[in-house]
Short mmCIF file of C-alpha atoms and ligand atoms in Angstrom, two decimals:
data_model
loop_
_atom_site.label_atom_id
_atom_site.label_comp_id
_atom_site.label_asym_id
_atom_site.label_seq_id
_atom_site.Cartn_x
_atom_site.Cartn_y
_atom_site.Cartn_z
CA UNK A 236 -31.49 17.36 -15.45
CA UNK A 237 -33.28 14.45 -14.36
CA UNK A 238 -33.37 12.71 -17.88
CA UNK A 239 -29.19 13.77 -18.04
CA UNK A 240 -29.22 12.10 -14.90
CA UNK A 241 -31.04 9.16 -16.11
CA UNK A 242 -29.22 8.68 -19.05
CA UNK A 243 -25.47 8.96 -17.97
CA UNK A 244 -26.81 6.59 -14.72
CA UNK A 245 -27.79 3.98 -18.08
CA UNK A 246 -24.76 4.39 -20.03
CA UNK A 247 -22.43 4.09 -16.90
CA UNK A 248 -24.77 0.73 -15.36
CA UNK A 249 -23.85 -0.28 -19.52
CA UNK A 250 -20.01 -0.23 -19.31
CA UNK A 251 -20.24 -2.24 -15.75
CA UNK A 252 -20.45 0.53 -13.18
CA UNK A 253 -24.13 -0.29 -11.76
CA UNK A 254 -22.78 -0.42 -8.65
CA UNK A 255 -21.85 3.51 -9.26
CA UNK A 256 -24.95 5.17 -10.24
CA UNK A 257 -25.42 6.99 -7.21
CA UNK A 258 -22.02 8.98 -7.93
CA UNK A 259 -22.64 12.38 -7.07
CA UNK A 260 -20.87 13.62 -10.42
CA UNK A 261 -22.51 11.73 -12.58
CA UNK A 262 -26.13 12.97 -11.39
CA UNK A 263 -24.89 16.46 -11.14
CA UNK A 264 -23.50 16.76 -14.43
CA UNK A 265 -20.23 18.09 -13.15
CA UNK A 266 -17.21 17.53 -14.84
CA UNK A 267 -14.47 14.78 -13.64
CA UNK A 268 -10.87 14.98 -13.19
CA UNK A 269 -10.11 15.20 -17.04
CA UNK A 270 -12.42 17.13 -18.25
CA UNK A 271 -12.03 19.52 -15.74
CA UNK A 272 -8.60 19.50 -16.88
CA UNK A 273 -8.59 18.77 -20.18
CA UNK A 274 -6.00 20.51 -22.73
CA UNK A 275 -4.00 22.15 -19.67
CA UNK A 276 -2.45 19.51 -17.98
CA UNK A 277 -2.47 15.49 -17.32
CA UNK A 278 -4.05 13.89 -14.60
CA UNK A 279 -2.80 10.30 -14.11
CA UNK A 280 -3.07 6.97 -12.00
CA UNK A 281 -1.02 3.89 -11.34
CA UNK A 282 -1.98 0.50 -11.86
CA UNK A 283 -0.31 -3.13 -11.96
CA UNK A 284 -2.06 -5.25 -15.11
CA UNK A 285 -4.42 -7.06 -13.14
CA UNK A 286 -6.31 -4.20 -11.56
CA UNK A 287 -7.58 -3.67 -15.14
CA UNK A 288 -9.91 -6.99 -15.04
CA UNK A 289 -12.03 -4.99 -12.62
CA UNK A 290 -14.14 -3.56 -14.69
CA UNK A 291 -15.40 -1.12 -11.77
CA UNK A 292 -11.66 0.17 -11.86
CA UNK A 293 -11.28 0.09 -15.63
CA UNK A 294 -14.79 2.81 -15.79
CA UNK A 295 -13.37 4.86 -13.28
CA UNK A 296 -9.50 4.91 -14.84
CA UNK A 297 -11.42 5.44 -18.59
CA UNK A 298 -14.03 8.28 -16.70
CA UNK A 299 -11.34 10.89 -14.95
CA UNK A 300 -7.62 10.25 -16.11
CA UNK A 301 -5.74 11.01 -18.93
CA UNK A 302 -2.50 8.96 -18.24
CA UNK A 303 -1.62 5.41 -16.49
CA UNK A 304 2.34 4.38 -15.57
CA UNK A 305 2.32 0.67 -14.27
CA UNK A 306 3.17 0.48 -11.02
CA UNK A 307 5.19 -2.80 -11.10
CA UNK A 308 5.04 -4.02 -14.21
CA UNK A 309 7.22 -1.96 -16.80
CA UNK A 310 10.48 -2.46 -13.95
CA UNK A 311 13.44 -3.94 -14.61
CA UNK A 312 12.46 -7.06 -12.65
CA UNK A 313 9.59 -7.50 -13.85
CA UNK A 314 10.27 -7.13 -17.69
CA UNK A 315 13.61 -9.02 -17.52
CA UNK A 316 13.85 -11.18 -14.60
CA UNK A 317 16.93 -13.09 -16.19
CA UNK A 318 19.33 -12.20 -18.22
CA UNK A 319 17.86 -12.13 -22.03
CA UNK A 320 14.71 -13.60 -20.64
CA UNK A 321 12.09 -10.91 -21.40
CA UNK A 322 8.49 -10.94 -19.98
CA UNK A 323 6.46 -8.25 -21.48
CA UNK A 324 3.02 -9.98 -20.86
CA UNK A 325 2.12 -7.59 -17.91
CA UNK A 326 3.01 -4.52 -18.89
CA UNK A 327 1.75 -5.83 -22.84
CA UNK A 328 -1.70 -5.69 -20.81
CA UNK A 329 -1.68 -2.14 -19.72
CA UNK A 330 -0.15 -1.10 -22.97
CA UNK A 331 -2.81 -2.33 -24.98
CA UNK A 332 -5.73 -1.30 -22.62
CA UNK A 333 -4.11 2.49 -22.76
CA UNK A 334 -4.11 1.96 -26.68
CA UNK A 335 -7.69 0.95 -26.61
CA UNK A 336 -8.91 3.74 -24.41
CA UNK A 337 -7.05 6.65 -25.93
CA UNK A 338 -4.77 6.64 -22.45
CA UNK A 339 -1.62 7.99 -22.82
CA UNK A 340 1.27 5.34 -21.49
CA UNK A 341 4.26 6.60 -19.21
CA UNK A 342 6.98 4.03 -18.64
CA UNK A 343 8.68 3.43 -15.13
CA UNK A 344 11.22 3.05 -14.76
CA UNK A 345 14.11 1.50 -17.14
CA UNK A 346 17.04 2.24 -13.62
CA UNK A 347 16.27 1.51 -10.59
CA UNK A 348 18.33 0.45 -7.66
CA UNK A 349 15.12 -1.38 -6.16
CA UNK A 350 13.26 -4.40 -8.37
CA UNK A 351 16.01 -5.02 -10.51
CA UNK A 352 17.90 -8.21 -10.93
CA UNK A 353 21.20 -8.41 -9.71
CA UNK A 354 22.89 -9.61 -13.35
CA UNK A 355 22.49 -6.20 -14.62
CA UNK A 356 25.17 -4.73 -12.48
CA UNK A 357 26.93 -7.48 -10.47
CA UNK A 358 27.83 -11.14 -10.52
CA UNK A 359 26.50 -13.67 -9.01
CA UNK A 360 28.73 -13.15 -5.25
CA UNK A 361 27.56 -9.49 -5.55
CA UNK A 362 30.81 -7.93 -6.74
CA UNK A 363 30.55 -5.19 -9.53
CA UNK A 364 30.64 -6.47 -13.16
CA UNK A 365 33.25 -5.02 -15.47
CA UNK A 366 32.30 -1.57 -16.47
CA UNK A 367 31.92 -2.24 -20.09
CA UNK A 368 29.86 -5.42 -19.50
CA UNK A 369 27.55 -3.40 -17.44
CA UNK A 370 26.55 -0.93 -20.01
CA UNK A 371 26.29 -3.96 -22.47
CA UNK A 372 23.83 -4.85 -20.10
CA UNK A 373 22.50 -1.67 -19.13
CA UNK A 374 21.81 -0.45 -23.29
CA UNK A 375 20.23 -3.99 -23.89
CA UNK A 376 17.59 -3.40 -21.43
CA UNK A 377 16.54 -0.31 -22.34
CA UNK A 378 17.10 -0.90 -25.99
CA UNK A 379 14.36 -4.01 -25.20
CA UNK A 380 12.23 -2.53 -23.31
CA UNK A 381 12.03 1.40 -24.67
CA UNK A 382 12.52 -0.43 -28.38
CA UNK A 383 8.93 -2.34 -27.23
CA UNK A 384 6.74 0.48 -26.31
CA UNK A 385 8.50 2.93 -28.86
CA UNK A 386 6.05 5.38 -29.75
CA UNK A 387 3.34 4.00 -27.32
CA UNK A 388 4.91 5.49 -24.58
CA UNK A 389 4.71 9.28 -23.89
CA UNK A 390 8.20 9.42 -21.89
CA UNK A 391 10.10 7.54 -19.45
CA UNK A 392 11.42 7.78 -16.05
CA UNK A 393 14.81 6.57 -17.28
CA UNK A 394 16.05 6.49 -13.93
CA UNK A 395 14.43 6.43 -10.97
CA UNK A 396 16.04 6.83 -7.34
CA UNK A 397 19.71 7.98 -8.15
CA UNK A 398 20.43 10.69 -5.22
CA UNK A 399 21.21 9.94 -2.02
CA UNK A 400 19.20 10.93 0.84
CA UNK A 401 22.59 11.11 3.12
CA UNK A 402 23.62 15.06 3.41
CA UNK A 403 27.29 13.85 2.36
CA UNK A 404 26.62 12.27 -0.23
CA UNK A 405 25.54 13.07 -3.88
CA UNK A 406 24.38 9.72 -5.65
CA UNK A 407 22.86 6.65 -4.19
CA UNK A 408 25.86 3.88 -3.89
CA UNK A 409 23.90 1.69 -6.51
CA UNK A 410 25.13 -1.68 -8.14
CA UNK A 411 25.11 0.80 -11.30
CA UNK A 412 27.08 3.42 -9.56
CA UNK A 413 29.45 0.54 -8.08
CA UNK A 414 30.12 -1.15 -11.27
CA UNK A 415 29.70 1.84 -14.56
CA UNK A 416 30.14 4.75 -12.84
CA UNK A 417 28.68 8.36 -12.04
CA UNK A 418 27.77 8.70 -16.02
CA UNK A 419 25.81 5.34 -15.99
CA UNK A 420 22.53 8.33 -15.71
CA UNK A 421 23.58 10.24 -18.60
CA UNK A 422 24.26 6.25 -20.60
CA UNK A 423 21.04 5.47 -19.51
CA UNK A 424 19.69 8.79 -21.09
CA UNK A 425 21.48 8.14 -24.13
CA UNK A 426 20.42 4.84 -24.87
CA UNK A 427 16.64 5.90 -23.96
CA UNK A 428 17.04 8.64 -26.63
CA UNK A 429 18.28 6.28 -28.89
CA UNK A 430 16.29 3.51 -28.58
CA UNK A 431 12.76 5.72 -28.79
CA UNK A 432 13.89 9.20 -29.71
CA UNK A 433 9.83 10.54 -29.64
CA UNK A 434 9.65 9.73 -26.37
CA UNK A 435 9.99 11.84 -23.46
CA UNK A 436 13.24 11.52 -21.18
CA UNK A 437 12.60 12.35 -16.94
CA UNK A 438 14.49 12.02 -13.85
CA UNK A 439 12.21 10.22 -11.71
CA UNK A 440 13.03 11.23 -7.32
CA UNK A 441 11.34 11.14 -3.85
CA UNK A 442 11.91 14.14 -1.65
CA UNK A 443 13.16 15.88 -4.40
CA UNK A 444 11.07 19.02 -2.72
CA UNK A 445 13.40 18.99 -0.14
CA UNK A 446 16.29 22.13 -0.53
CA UNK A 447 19.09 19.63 0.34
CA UNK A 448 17.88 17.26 -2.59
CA UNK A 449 16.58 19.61 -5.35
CA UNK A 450 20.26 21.52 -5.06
CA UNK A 451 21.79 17.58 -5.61
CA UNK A 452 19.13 17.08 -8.42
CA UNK A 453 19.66 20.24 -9.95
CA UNK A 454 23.20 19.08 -9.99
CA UNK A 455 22.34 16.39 -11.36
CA UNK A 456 20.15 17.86 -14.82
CA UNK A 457 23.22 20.36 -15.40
CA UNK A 458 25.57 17.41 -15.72
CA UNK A 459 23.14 14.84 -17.85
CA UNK A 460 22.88 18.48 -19.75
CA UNK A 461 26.44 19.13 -20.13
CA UNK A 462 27.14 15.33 -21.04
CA UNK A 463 24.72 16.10 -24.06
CA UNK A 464 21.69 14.55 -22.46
CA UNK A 465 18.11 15.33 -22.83
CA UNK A 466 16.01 15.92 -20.20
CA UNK A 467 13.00 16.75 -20.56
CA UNK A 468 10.97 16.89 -16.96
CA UNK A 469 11.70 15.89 -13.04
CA UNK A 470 9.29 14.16 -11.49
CA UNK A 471 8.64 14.84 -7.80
CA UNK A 472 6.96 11.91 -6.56
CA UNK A 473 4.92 13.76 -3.93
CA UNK A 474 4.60 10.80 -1.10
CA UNK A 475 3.58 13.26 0.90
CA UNK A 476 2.00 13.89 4.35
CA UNK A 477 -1.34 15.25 5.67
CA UNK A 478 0.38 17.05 8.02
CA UNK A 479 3.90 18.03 8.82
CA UNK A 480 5.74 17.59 5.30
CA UNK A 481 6.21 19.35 2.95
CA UNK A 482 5.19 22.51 3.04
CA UNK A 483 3.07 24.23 -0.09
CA UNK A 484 5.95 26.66 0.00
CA UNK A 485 8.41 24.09 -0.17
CA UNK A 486 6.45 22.53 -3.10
CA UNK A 487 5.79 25.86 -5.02
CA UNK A 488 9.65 26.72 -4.42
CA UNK A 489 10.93 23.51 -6.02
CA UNK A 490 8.48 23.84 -8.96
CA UNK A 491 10.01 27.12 -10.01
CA UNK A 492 13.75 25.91 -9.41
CA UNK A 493 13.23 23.38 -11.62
CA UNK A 494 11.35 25.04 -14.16
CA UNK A 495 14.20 27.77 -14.16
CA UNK A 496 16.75 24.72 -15.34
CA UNK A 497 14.90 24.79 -18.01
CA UNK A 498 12.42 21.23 -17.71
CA UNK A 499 9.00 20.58 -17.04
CA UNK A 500 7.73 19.62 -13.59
CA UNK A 501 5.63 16.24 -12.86
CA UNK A 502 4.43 15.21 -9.77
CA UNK A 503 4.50 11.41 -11.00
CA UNK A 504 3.31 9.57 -7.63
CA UNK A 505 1.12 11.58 -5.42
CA UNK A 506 -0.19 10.34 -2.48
CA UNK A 507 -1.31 11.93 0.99
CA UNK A 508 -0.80 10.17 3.96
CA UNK A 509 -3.68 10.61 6.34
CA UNK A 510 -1.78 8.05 8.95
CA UNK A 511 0.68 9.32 11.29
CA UNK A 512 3.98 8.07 9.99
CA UNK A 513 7.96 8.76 11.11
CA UNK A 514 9.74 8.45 7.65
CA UNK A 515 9.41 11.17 5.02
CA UNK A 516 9.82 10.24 1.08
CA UNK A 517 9.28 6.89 0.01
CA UNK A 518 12.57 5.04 0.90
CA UNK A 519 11.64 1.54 -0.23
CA UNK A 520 13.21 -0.35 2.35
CA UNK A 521 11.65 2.05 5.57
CA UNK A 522 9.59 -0.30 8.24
CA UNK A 523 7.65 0.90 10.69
CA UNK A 524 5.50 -0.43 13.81
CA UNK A 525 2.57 1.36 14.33
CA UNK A 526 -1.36 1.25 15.30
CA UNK A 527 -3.80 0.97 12.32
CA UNK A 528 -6.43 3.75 13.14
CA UNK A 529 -8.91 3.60 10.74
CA UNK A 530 -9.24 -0.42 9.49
CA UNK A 531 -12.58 1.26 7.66
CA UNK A 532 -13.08 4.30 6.62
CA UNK A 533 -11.75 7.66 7.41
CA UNK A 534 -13.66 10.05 10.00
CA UNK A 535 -15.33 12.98 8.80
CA UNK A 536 -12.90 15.45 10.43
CA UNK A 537 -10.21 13.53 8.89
CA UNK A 538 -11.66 13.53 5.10
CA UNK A 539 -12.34 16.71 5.48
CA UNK A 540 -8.10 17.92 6.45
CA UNK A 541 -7.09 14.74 3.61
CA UNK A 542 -9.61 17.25 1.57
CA UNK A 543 -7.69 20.42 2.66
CA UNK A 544 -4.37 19.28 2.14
CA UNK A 545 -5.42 18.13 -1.50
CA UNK A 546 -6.33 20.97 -2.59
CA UNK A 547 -3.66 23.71 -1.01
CA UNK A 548 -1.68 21.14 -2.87
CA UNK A 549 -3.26 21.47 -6.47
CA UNK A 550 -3.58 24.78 -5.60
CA UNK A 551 0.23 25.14 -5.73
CA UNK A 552 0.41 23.26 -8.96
CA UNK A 553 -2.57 24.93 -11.02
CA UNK A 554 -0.63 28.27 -10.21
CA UNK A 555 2.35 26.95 -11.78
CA UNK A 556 0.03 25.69 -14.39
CA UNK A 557 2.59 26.14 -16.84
CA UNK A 558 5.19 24.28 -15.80
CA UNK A 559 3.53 21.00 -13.97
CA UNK A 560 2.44 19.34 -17.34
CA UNK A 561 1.57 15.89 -15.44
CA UNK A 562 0.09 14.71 -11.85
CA UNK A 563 -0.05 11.29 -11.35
CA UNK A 564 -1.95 9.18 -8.22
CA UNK A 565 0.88 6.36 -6.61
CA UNK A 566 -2.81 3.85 -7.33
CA UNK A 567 -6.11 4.51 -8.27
CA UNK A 568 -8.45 3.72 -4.73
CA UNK A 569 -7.31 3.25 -1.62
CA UNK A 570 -7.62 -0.43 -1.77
CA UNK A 571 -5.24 -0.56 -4.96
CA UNK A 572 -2.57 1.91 -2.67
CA UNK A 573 0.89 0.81 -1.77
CA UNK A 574 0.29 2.67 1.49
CA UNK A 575 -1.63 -0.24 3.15
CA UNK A 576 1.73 -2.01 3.29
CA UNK A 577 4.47 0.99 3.59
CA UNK A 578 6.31 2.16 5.96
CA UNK A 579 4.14 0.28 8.38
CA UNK A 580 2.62 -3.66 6.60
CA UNK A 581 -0.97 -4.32 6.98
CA UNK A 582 -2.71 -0.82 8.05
CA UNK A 583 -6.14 -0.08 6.20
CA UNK A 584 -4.77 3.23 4.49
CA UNK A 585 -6.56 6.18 2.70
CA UNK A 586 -4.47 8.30 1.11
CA UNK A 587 -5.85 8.80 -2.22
CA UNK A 588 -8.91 10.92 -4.08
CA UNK A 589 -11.37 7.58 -4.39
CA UNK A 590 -12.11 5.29 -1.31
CA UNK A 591 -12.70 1.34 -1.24
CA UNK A 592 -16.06 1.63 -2.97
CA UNK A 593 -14.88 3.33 -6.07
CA UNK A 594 -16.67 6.89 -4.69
CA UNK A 595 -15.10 10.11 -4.66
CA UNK A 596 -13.70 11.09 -1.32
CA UNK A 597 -14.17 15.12 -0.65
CA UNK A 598 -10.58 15.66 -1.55
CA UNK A 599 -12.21 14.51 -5.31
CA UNK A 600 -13.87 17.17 -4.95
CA UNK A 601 -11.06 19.74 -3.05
CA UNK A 602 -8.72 18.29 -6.45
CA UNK A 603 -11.26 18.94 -9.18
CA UNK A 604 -12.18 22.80 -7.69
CA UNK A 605 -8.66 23.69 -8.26
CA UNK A 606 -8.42 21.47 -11.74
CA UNK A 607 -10.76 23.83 -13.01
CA UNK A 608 -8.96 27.07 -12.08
CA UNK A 609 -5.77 25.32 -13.96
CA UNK A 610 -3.59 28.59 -15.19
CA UNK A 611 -2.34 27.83 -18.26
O1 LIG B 801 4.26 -9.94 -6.79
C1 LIG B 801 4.64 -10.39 -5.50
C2 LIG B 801 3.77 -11.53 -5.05
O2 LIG B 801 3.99 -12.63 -5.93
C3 LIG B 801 4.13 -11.90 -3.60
O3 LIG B 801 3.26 -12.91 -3.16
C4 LIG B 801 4.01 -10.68 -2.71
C5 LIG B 801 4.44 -10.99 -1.27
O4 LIG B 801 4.89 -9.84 -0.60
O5 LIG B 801 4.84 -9.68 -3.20
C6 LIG B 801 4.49 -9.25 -4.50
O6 LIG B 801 5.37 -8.26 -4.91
C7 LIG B 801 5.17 -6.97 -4.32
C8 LIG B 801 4.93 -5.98 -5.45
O7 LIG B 801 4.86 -4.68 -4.92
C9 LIG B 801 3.66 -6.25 -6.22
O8 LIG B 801 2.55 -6.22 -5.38
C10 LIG B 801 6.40 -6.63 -3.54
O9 LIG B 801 6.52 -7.46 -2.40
C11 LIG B 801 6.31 -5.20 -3.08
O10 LIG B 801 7.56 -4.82 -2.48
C12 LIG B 801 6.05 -4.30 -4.27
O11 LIG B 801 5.95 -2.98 -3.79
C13 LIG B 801 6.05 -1.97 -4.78
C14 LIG B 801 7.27 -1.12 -4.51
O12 LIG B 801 7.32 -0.04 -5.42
C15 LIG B 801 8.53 -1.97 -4.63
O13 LIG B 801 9.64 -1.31 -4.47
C16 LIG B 801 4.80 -1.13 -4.72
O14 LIG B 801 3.69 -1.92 -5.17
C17 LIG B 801 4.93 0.10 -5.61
O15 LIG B 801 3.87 0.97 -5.37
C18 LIG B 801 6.23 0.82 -5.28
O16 LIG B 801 6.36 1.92 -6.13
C19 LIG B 801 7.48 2.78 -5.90
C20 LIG B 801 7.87 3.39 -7.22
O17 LIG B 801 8.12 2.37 -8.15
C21 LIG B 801 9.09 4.29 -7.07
N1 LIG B 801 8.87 5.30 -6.05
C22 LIG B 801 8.42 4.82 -4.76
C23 LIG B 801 7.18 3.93 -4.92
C24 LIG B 801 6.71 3.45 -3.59
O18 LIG B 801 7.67 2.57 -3.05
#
């Protein structure tokens, strides 16, 4: 054990991780997130491009995951900030470092109401652009940016966001909505299919757990479905709570609805919030005021209910192992997590499996245990 020990602790100090060696894993021998997981299901992380010149980050992303989705930098904003003005050099970068590391690629997101430029779907005092000038626009972009990363890409969320979160209302009142249409989701679909027919085609939602939103987004696949869409999975996001919201039940209930329509299940952009918080979901625009508890590191007796509430959670999705075919962290370690700046700016946040140092937190370990039970 001791030379296994010895020799993983010189081939990890070799691809930059010195700083690592003490990594409980590593010295034990036990397996990491994707190989305790391998074959049954993908476990993924987010990054933006520049995270990947840390090559600290890049060991652990190449160690325990199978996927990466850019966080920022495959969005419509960021890919085509003006009109026929591309800028692919971002998301280029995490394209090519998934190529050279055997990572598979998932794209996010070709519509969203939030990062987009306004020329897509309006004019320049805001007012809706004619309908067929916005779906010139609309099949453009995604025939750009899908035609790109055609067959690089595993899927898509092809559109991210579209149901509203008011209980009389069905979709999101979107420059999209305002200026195509209700069918500008199944156009999107179609051009996505068109532009890179291998790839897979998902509806991409927050709160989608919820009963009041899975009934709208099981609305919503029956329609793309009966336009003559493809659909291929839902993601649930899963910005979820430590404590509160939602419950496992809740969770295990909207994994079986949706596998009954028929799709695969993802949970594309986990994350556990360990601070107390008012808003559920992940409503872009939510602000909060609010104390920051922990500007280190997290308690003991708080790691160890983070570490709980991981792993009822994977336990819920390695007993619908069939079904949930991806999980994907909203970051990689806490310091890379959107959560230090949402719903409340500046707080020192710790919602995910790896903390500031790049070591596994025990809800690593409370996530791996119930990797490795994975029902297939
Ligand atoms: O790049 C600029 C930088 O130049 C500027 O100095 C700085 C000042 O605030 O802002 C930087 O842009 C920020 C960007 O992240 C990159 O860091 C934006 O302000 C900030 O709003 C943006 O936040 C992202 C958010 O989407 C935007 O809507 C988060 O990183 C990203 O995690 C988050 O991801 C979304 C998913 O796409 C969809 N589901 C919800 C999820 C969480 O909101």
């Amino acid at each position: 054990m001791l030379k296994v020990a010895v020799l993983l602790a010189v081939l990890v100090g070799g691809f930059g991780m010195s700083g690592m060696v003490g990594y409980a894993e590593t010295q034990t021998g036990a397996k990491t997130l994707k190989e305790a997981v391998a074959g049954k299901t993908l476990i993924g992380g987010a990054v933006m491009s520049n995270h990947l010149d840390d090559p600290k980050l890049a060991a652990l992303i190449k160690r325990e995951l199978t996927t990466l989705t850019g966080e920022n930098d495959f969005k419509p904003q960021s890919v085509q900030p003006e009109k026929g003005k591309f800028n692919f050099e971002a998301a280029d970068k995490i394209a090519d470092f998934c190529d050279q590391n055997g990572i598979k690629l998932v794209g996010h997101t070709l519509v969203w109401h939030s990062q987009a430029p306004r020329f897509l779907f309006e004019d320049d005092a805001g007012k809706p652009l004619a309908r067929d000038v916005a779906l010139a626009n609309l099949k453009a972009h995604i025939d750009a940016v899908a035609g790109r990363y055609k067959g690089r890409v595993i899927g898509w969320d092809v559109v991210n966001e579209a149901i509203s979160d008011s209980p009389n209302e069905y979709l999101r009142n979107t420059p999209a909505l305002r200026a195509i249409g209700p069918d500008y989701l199944a156009m999107a679909f179609k051009y996505a299919a068109q532009a890179d027919p291998g790839a897979e085609l998902y509806y991409n939602d927050y709160s989608n757990e919820n009963k009041e939103k899975r009934d709208k987004c099981i609305r919503l696949i029956r329609e793309l479905k009966a336009a003559g869409c493809r659909v291929d999975a839902i993601g649930i996001q899963g910005h979820w709570m430590m404590e509160g919201w939602p419950s496992t039940q809740l969770v295990d209930e909207a994994i079986k609805a949706y596998a009954a329509e028929g799709v695969k299940v993802m949970i594309t952009e986990l994350d556990v919030d360990p601070l107390p918080r008012q808003t559920q979901g992940a409503a872009v625009d939510a602000r909060e005021q609010a104390a920051n508890p922990y500007p280190k590191d997290l308690p003991p007796d708080m790691q160890e209910k983070l570490a709980k509430r991981y792993g009822e959670l994977f336990e819920v999705f390695a007993k619908n192992g069939n079904v949930v075919s991806r999980i994907t962290l909203w970051g990689t370690h806490d310091g890379m997590s959107w959560l230090n700046n949402w719903p409340v700016r500046g707080r020192t946040n710790h919602g995910l499996l790896w903390d500031r140092a790049y070591n596994p937190k025990p809800a690593y370990e409370a996530v791996r245990k119930q990797l490795e039970r994975w029902e297939k």
